[in-house]
Short mmCIF file of C-alpha atoms in Angstrom, two decimals:
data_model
loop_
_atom_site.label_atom_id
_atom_site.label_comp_id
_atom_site.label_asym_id
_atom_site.label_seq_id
_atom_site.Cartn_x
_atom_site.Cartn_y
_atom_site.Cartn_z
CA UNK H 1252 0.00 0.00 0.00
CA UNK H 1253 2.83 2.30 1.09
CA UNK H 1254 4.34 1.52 -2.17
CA UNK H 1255 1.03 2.61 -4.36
CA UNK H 1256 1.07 5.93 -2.51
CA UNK H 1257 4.27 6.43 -3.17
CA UNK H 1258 3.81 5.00 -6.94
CA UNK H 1259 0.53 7.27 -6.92
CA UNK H 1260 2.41 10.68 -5.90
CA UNK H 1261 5.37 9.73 -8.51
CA UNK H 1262 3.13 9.70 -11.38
CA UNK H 1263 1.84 13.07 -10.03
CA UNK H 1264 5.07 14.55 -10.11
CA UNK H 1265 5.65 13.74 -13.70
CA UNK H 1266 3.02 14.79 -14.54
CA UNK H 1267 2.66 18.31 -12.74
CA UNK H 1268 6.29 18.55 -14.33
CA UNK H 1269 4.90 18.22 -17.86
CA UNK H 1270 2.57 20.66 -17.27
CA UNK H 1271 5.68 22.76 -16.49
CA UNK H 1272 7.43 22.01 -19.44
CA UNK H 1273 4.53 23.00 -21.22
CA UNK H 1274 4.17 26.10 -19.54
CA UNK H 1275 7.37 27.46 -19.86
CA UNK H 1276 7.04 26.49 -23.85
CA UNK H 1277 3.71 28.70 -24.07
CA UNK H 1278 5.05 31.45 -22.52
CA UNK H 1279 8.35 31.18 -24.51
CA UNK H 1280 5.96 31.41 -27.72
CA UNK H 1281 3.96 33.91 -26.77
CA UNK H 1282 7.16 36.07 -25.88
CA UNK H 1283 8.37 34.88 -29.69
CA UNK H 1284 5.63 35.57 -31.31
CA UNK H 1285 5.07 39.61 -29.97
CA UNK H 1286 8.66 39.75 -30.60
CA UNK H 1287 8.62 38.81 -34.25
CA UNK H 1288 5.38 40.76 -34.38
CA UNK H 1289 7.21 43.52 -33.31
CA UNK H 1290 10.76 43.13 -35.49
CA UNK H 1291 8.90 42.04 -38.40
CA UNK H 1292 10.95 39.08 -38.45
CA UNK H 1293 8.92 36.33 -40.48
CA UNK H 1294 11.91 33.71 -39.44
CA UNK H 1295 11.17 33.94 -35.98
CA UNK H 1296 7.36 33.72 -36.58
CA UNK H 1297 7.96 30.45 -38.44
CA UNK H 1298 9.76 28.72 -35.45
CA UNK H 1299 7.18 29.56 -33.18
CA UNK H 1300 4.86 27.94 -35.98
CA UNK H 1301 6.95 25.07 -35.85
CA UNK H 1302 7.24 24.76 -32.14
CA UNK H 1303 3.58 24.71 -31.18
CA UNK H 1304 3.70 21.42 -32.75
CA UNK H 1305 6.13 20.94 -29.75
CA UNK H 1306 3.51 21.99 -27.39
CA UNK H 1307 0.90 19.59 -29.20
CA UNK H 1308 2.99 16.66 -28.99
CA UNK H 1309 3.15 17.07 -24.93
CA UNK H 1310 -0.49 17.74 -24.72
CA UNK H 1311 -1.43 14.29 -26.02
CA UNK H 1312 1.19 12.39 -24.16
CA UNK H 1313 0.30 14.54 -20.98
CA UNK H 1314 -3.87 13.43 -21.44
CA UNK H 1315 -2.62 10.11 -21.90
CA UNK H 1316 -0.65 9.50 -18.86
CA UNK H 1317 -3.26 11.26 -16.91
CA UNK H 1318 -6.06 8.78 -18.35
CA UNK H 1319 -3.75 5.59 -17.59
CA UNK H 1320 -3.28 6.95 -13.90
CA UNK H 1321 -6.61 7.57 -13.44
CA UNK H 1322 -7.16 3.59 -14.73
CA UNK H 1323 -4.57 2.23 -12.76
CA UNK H 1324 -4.54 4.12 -9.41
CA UNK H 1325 -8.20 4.75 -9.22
CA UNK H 1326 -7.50 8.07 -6.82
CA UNK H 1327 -10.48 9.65 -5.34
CA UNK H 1328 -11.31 12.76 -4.16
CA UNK H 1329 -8.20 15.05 -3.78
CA UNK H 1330 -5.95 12.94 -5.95
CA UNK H 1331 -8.50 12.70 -8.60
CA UNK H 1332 -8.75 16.52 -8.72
CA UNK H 1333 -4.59 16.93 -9.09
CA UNK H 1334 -4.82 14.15 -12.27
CA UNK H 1335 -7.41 15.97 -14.08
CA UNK H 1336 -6.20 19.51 -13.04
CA UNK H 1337 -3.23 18.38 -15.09
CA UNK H 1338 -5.09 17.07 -18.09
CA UNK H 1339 -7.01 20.38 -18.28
CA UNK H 1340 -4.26 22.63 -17.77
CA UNK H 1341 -2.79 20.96 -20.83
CA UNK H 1342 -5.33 21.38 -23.15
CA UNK H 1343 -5.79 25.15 -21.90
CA UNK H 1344 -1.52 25.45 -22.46
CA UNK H 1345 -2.30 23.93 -26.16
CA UNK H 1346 -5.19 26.35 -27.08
CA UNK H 1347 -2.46 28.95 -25.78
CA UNK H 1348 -0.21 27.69 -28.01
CA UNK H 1349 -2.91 27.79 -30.82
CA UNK H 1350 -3.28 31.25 -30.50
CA UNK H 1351 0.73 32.72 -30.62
CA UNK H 1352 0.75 30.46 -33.59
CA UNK H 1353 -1.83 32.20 -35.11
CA UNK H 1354 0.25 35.88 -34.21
CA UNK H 1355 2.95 33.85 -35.98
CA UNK H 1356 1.29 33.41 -38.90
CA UNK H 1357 -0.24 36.91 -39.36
CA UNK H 1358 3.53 38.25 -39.02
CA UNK H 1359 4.39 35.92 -41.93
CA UNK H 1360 1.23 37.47 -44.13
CA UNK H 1361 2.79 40.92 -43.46
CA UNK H 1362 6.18 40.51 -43.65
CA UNK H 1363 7.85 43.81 -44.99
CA UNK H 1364 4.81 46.36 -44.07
CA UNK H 1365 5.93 48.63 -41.84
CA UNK H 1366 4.00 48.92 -38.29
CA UNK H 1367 2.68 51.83 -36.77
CA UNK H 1368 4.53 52.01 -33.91
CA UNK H 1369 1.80 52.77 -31.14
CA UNK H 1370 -0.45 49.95 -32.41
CA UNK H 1371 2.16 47.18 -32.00
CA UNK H 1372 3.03 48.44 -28.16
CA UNK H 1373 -0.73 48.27 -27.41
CA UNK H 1374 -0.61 44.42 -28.49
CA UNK H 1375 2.58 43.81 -26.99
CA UNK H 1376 1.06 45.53 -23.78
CA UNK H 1377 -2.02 43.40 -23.94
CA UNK H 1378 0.39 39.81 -24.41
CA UNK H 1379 2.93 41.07 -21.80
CA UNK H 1380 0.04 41.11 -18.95
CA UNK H 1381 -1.17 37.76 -20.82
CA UNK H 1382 1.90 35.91 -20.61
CA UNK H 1383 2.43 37.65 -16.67
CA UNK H 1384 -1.36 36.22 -15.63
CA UNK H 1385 -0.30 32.34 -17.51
CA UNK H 1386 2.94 32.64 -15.54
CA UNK H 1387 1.14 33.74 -12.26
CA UNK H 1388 -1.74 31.32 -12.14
CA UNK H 1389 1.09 28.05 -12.83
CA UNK H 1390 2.99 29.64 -10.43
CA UNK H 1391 -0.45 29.40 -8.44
CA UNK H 1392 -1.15 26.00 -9.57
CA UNK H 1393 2.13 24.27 -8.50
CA UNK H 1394 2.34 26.10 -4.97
CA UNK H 1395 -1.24 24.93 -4.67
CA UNK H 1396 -2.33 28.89 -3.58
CA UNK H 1397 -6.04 29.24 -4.24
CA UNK H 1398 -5.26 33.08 -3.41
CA UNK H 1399 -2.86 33.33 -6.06
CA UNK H 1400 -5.34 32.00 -8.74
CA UNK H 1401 -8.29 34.34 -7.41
CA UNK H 1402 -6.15 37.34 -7.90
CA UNK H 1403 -5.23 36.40 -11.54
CA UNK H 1404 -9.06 35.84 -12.37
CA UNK H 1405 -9.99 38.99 -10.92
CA UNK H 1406 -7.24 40.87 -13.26
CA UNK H 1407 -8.15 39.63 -16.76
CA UNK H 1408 -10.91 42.39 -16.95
CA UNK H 1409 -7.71 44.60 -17.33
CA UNK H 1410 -6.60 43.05 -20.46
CA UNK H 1411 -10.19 42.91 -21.30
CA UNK H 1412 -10.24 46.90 -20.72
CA UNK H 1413 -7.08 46.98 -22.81
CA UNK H 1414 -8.47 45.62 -25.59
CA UNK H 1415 -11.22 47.24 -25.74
CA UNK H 1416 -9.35 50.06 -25.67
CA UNK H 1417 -6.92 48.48 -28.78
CA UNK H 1418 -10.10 47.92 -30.67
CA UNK H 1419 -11.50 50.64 -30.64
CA UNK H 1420 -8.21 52.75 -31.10
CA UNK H 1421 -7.50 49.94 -34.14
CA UNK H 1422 -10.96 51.26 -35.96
CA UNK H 1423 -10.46 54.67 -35.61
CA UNK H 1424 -7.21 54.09 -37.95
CA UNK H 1425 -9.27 52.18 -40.45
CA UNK H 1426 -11.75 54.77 -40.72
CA UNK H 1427 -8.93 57.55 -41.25
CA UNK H 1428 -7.42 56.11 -43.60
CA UNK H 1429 -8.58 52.81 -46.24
CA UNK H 1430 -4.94 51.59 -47.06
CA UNK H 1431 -5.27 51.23 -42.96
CA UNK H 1432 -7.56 48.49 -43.04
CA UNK H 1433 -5.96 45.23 -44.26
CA UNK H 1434 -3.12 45.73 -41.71
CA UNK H 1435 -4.95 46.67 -39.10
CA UNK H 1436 -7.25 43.91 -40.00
CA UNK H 1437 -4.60 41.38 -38.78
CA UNK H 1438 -3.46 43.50 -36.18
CA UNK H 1439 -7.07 43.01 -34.88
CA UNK H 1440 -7.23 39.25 -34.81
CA UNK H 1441 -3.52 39.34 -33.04
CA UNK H 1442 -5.12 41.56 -30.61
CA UNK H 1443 -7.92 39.10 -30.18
CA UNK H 1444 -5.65 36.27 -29.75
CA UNK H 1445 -3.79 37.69 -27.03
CA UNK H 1446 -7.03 38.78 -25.13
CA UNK H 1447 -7.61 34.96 -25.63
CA UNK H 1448 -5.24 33.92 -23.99
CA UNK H 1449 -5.68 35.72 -20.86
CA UNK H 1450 -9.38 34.03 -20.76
CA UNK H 1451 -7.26 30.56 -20.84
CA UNK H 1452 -5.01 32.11 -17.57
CA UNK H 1453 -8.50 32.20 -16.19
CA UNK H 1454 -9.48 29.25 -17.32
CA UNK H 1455 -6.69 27.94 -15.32
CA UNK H 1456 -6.81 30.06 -12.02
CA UNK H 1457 -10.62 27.98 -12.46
CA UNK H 1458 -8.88 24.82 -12.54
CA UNK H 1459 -6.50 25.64 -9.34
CA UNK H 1460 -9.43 26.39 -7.00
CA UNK H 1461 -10.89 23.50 -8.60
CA UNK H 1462 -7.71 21.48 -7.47
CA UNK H 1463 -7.76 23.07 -3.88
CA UNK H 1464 -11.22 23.44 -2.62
CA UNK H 1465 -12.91 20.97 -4.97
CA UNK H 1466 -15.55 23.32 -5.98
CA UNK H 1467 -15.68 25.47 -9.08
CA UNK H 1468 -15.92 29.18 -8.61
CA UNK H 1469 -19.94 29.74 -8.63
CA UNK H 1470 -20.29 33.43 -9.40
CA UNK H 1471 -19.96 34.44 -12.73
CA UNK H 1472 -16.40 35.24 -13.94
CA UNK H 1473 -15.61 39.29 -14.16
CA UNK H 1474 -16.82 39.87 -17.89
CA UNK H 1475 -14.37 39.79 -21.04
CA UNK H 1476 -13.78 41.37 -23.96
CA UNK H 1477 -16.95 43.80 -24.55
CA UNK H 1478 -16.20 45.37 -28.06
CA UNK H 1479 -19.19 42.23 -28.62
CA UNK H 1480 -21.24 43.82 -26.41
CA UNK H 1481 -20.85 47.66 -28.22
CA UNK H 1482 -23.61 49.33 -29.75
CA UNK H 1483 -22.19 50.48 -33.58
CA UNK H 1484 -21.24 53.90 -33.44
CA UNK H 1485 -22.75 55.96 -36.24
CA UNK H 1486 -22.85 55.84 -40.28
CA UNK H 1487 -24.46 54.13 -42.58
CA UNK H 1488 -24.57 49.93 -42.84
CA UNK H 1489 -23.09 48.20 -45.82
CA UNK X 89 -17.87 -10.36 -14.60
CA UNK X 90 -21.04 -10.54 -16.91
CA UNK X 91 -22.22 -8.25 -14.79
CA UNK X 92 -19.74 -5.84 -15.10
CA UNK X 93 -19.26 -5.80 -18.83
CA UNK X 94 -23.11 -4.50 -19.10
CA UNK X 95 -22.45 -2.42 -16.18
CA UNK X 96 -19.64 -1.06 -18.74
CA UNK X 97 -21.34 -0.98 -21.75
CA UNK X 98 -24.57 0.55 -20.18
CA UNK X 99 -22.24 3.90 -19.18
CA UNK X 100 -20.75 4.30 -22.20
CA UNK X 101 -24.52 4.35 -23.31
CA UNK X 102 -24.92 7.24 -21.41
CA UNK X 103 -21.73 8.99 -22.24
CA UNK X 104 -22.54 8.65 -25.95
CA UNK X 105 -26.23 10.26 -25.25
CA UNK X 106 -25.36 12.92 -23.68
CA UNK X 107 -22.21 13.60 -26.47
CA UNK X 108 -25.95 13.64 -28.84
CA UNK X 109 -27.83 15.39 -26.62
CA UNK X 110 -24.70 18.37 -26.43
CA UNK X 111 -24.32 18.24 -30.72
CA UNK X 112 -28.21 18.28 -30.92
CA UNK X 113 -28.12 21.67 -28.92
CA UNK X 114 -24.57 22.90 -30.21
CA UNK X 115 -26.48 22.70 -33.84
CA UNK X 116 -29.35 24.03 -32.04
CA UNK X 117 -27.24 26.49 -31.14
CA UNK X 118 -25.33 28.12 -34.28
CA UNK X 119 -28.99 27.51 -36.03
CA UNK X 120 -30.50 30.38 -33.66
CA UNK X 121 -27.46 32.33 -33.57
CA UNK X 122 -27.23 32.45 -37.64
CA UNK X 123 -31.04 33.43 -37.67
CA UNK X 124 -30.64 35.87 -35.36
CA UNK X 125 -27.47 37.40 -37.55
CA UNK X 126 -30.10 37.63 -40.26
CA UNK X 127 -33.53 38.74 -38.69
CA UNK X 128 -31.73 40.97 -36.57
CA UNK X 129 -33.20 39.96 -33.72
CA UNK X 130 -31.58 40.72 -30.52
CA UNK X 131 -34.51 38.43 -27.86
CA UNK X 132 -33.19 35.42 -30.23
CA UNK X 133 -29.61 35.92 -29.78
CA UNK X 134 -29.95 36.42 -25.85
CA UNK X 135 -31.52 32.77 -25.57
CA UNK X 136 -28.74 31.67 -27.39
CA UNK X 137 -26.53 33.33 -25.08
CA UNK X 138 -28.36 32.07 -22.35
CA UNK X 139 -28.36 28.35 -23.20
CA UNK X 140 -24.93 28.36 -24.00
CA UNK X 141 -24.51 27.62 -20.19
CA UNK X 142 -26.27 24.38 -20.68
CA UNK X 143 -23.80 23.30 -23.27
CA UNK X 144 -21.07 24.30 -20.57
CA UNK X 145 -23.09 22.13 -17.45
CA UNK X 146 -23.52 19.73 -19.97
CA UNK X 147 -19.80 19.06 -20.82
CA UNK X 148 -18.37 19.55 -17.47
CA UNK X 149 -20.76 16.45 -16.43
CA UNK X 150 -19.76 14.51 -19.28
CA UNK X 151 -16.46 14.71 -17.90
CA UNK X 152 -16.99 13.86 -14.98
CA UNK X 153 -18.67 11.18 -15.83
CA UNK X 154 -16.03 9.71 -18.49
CA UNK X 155 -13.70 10.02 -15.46
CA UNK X 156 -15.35 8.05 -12.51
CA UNK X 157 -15.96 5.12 -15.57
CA UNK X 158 -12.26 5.39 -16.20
CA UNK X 159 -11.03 5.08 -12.65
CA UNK X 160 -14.09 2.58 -11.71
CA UNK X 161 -14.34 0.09 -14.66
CA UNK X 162 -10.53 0.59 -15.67
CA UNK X 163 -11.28 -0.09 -19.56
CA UNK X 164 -8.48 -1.29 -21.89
CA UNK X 165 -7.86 -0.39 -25.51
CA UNK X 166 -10.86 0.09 -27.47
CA UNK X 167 -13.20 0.47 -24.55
CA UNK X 168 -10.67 3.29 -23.09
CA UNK X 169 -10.44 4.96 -26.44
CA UNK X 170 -14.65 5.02 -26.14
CA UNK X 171 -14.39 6.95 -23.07
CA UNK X 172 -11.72 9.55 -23.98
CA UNK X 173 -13.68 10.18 -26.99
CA UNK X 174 -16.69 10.90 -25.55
CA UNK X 175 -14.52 13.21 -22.93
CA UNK X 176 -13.25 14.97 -26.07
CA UNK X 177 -15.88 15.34 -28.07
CA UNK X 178 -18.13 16.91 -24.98
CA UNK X 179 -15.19 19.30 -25.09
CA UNK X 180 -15.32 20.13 -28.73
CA UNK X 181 -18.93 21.04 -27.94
CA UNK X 182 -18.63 23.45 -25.54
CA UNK X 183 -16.18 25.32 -27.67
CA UNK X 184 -18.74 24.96 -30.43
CA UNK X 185 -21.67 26.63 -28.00
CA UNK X 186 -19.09 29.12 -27.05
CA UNK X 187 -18.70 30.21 -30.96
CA UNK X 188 -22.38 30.56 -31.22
CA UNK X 189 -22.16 32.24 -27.96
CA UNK X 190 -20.06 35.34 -29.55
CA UNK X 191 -21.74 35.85 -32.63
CA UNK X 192 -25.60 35.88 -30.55
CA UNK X 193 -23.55 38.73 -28.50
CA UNK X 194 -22.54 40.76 -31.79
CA UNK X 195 -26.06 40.33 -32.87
CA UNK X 196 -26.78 42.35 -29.85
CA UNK X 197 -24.05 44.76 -30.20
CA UNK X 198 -24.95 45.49 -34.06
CA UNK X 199 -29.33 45.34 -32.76
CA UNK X 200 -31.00 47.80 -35.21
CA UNK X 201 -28.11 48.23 -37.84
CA UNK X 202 -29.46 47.55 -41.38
CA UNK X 203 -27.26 45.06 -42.43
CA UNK X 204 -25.90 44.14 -46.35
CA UNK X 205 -27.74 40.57 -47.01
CA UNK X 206 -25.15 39.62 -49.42
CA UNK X 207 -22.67 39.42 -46.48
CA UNK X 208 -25.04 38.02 -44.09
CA UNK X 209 -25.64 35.31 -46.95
CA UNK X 210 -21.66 34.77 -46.97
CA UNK X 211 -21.29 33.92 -43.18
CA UNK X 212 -25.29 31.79 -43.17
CA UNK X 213 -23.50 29.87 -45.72
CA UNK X 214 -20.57 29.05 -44.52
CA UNK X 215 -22.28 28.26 -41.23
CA UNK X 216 -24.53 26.20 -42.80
CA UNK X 217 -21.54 24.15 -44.44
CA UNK X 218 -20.30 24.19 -40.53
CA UNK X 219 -23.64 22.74 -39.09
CA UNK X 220 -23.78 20.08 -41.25
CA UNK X 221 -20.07 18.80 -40.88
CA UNK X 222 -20.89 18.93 -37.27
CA UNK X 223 -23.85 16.76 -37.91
CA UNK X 224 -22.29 14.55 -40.22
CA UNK X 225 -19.32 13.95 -37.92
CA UNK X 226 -21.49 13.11 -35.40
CA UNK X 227 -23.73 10.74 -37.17
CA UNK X 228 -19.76 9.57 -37.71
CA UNK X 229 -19.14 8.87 -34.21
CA UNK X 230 -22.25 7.39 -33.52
CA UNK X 231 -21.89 4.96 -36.36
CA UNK X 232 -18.39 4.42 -35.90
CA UNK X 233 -17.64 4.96 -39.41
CA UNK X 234 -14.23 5.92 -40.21
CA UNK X 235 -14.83 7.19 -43.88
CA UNK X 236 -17.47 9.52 -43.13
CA UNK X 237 -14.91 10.91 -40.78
CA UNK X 238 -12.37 11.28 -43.57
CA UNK X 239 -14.87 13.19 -45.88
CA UNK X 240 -15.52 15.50 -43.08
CA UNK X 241 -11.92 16.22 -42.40
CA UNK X 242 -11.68 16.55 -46.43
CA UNK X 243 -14.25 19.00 -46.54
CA UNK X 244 -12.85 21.68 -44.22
CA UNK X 245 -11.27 23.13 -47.39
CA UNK X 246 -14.23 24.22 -48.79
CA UNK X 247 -15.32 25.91 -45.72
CA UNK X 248 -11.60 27.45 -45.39
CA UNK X 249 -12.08 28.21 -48.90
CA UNK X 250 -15.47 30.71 -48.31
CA UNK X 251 -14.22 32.25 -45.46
CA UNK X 252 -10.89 33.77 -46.88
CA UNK X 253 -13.30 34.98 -49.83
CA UNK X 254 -16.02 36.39 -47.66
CA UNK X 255 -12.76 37.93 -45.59
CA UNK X 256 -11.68 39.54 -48.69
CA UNK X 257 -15.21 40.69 -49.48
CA UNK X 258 -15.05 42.43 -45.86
CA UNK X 259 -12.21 44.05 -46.51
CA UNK X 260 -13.60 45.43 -49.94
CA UNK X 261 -16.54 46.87 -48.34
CA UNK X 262 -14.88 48.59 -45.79
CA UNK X 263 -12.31 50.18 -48.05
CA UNK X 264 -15.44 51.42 -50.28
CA UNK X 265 -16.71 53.43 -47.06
CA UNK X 266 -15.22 54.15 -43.94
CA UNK X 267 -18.71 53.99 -42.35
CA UNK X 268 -18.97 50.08 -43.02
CA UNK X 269 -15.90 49.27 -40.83
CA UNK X 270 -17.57 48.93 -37.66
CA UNK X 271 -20.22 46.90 -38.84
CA UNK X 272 -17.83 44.72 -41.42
CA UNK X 273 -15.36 44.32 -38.12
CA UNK X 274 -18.06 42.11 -36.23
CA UNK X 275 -18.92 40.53 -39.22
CA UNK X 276 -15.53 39.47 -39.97
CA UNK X 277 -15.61 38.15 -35.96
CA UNK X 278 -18.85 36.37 -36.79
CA UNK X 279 -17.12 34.51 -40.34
CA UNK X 280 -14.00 33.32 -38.33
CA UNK X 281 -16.11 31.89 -35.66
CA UNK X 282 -17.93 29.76 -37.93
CA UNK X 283 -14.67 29.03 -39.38
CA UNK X 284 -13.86 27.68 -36.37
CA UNK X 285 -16.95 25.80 -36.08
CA UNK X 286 -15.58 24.20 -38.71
CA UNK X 287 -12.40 23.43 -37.43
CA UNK X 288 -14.03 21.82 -34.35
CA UNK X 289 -15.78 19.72 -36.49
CA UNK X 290 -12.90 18.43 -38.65
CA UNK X 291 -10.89 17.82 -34.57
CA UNK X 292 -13.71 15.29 -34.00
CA UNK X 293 -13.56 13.82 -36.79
CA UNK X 294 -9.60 13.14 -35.82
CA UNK X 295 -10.82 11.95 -32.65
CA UNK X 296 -13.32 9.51 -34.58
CA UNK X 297 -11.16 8.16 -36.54
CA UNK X 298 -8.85 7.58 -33.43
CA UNK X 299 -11.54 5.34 -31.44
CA UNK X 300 -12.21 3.66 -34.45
CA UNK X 301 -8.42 2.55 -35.23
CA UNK X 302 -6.34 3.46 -32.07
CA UNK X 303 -4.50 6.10 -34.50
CA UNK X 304 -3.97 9.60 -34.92
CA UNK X 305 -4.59 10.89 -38.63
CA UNK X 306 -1.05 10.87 -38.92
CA UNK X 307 -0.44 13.12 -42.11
CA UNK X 308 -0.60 17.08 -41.70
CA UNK X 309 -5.00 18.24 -41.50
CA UNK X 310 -5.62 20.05 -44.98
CA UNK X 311 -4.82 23.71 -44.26
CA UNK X 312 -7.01 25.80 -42.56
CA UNK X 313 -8.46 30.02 -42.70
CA UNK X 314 -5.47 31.16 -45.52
CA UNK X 315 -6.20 34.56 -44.93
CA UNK X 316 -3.96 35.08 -41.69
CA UNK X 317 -1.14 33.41 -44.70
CA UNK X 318 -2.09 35.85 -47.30
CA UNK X 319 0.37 38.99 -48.04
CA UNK X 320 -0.74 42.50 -47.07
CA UNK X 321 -2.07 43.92 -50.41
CA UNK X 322 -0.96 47.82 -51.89
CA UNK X 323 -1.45 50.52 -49.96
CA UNK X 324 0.34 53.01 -47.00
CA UNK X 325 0.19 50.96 -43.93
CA UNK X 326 -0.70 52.25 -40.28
#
């Protein structure tokens, strides 16, 4: 019996160490991708393309393990929670992945156009409080501090304001001026994808009270991106 | 040991229901929210925002329920890969409902703006393409029919295929007039999230095809939305 425990807590490890790994690689492409996005630097874009496959790769084998501990040891309660904690962390760190590939890919489309300036700093803004709240809420999930992970949820409505902010700042340049519109088109979706990914942090900080307290959070998480919510604003409808 | 094999086979009976009962109401879903896109009609697109949390209940039992078989019955092989599957494609599901979610809410946003039924006709059709690989993939998994899972994962293309023309079609409009950007912007939202609809669609039938035969598609998925590949076109840039 001692031996299963200590078989049981093993297995644990390697996999709370995965989701580590994986961690570390999201936040390495998210860092990538905003800094190709802001170089213009298509080469670096197409490694972080080719790393998410990385990222992928240790999703699958990290869903696996957790399945064949959960078939072998049987946990319950508290151990349970830790084994699928892990399993869902993954597949949030793979959607996070998703979405600096997708920055990636946008930098390849428009390689050689030069950036306003101001627009680019707002994104990178935006991802650098992302990648802080991801970093934060692991952090949160491998000390085991529900506190930690209430503090992150509570903060995504500032990347929510953010980009709201972005969006609407990203329009007004469209509007001023047409040849505006299919850059700031993509600058738009990278904008999105970075608000994105501070819903997954949340998703996460979800997970670790999850983990801890073994319920989910039952109030309604702080609301995200409104630009959905917006009334249009003037003019005529195509 | 009779006993426990129906005992077995009667929960994965239940896990497969309620994977129906979750793609009946995700089609449900995208149905009302594309209806609502076109009738304008902002009381539709709030019950569709509203029973998106269904879809949400509904997967997080799923899981739950996939996991206790997993740890009770400890399946092997095929019956394992029946059980993961189901936990997957409850997942798949809630991302779908979430997709509807955000277009219902830019119905709302854009309430009382006289929209351009050419576009509207773009992103109906392209969901319509979406609802039905969702069906058909489905009907796949309920089957267990590996081909039909193929021609699904085939037929992304096409859907790929209408969405970077309906992009470009955006983008056209709102360099006509300055006063169609706002409205073209959630539009463009509302395309790539039946895009993604798609995409969902063509990751279950990948996860069909892996209960069926135990293996991952192993070449590269037929490429997805182009138009985050496509170079900037003429024009001053922000």
């Amino acid at each position: 019996m001692e031996h299963t425990v200590s078989a049981f807590e093993q297995e644990l490890k390697v996999l709370g160490g995965r989701v580590a790994e994986m961690g570390g690689l999201a936040e390495r492409l998210i860092h990538d991708a905003i800094d190709a996005l802001k170089r213009s630097d298509p080469d670096l874009a197409r490694t972080v393309i080719e790393r998410d496959r990385l990222l992928d790769r240790l999703q699958r084998e990290t869903e696996d393990r957790a399945i064949l501990v959960i078939a072998r040891r049987q946990p319950m309660a508290l151990d349970l929670r830790e084994v699928v904690a892990s399993m869902r962390i993954a597949s949030e760190l793979e959607r996070v992945g998703d979405l600096a590939k997708n920055i990636a890919k946008r930098v390849v489309a428009i390689q050689g156009a030069v950036l306003n300036k101001r627009l680019v700093v707002g994104v990178e803004h935006i991802a650098d409080i992302a990648a802080e709240q991801l970093k934060t809420v692991l952090d949160a999930f491998s000390d085991r501090d529900d506190a930690a992970a209430h503090l992150v949820r509570q903060r995504d409505g500032e990347i929510d304001a953010l980009y709201t902010s972005l969006f609407r700042e990203l329009l007004t340049y469209m509007m001023e001026d047409p040849r505006n519109i299919s850059l700031c088109t993509h600058l738009l979706f990278c904008a999105k994808n970075v608000e994105r990914i501070g819903d997954h942090a949340t998703n996460i900080a979800e997970t670790v009270h999850y983990v801890i307290t073994g319920i989910a959070f039952d109030d309604e998480r702080p609301k995200a991106d409104t630009t959905a919510d917006d009334p249009i604003e003037g003019g005529a409808l195509p």
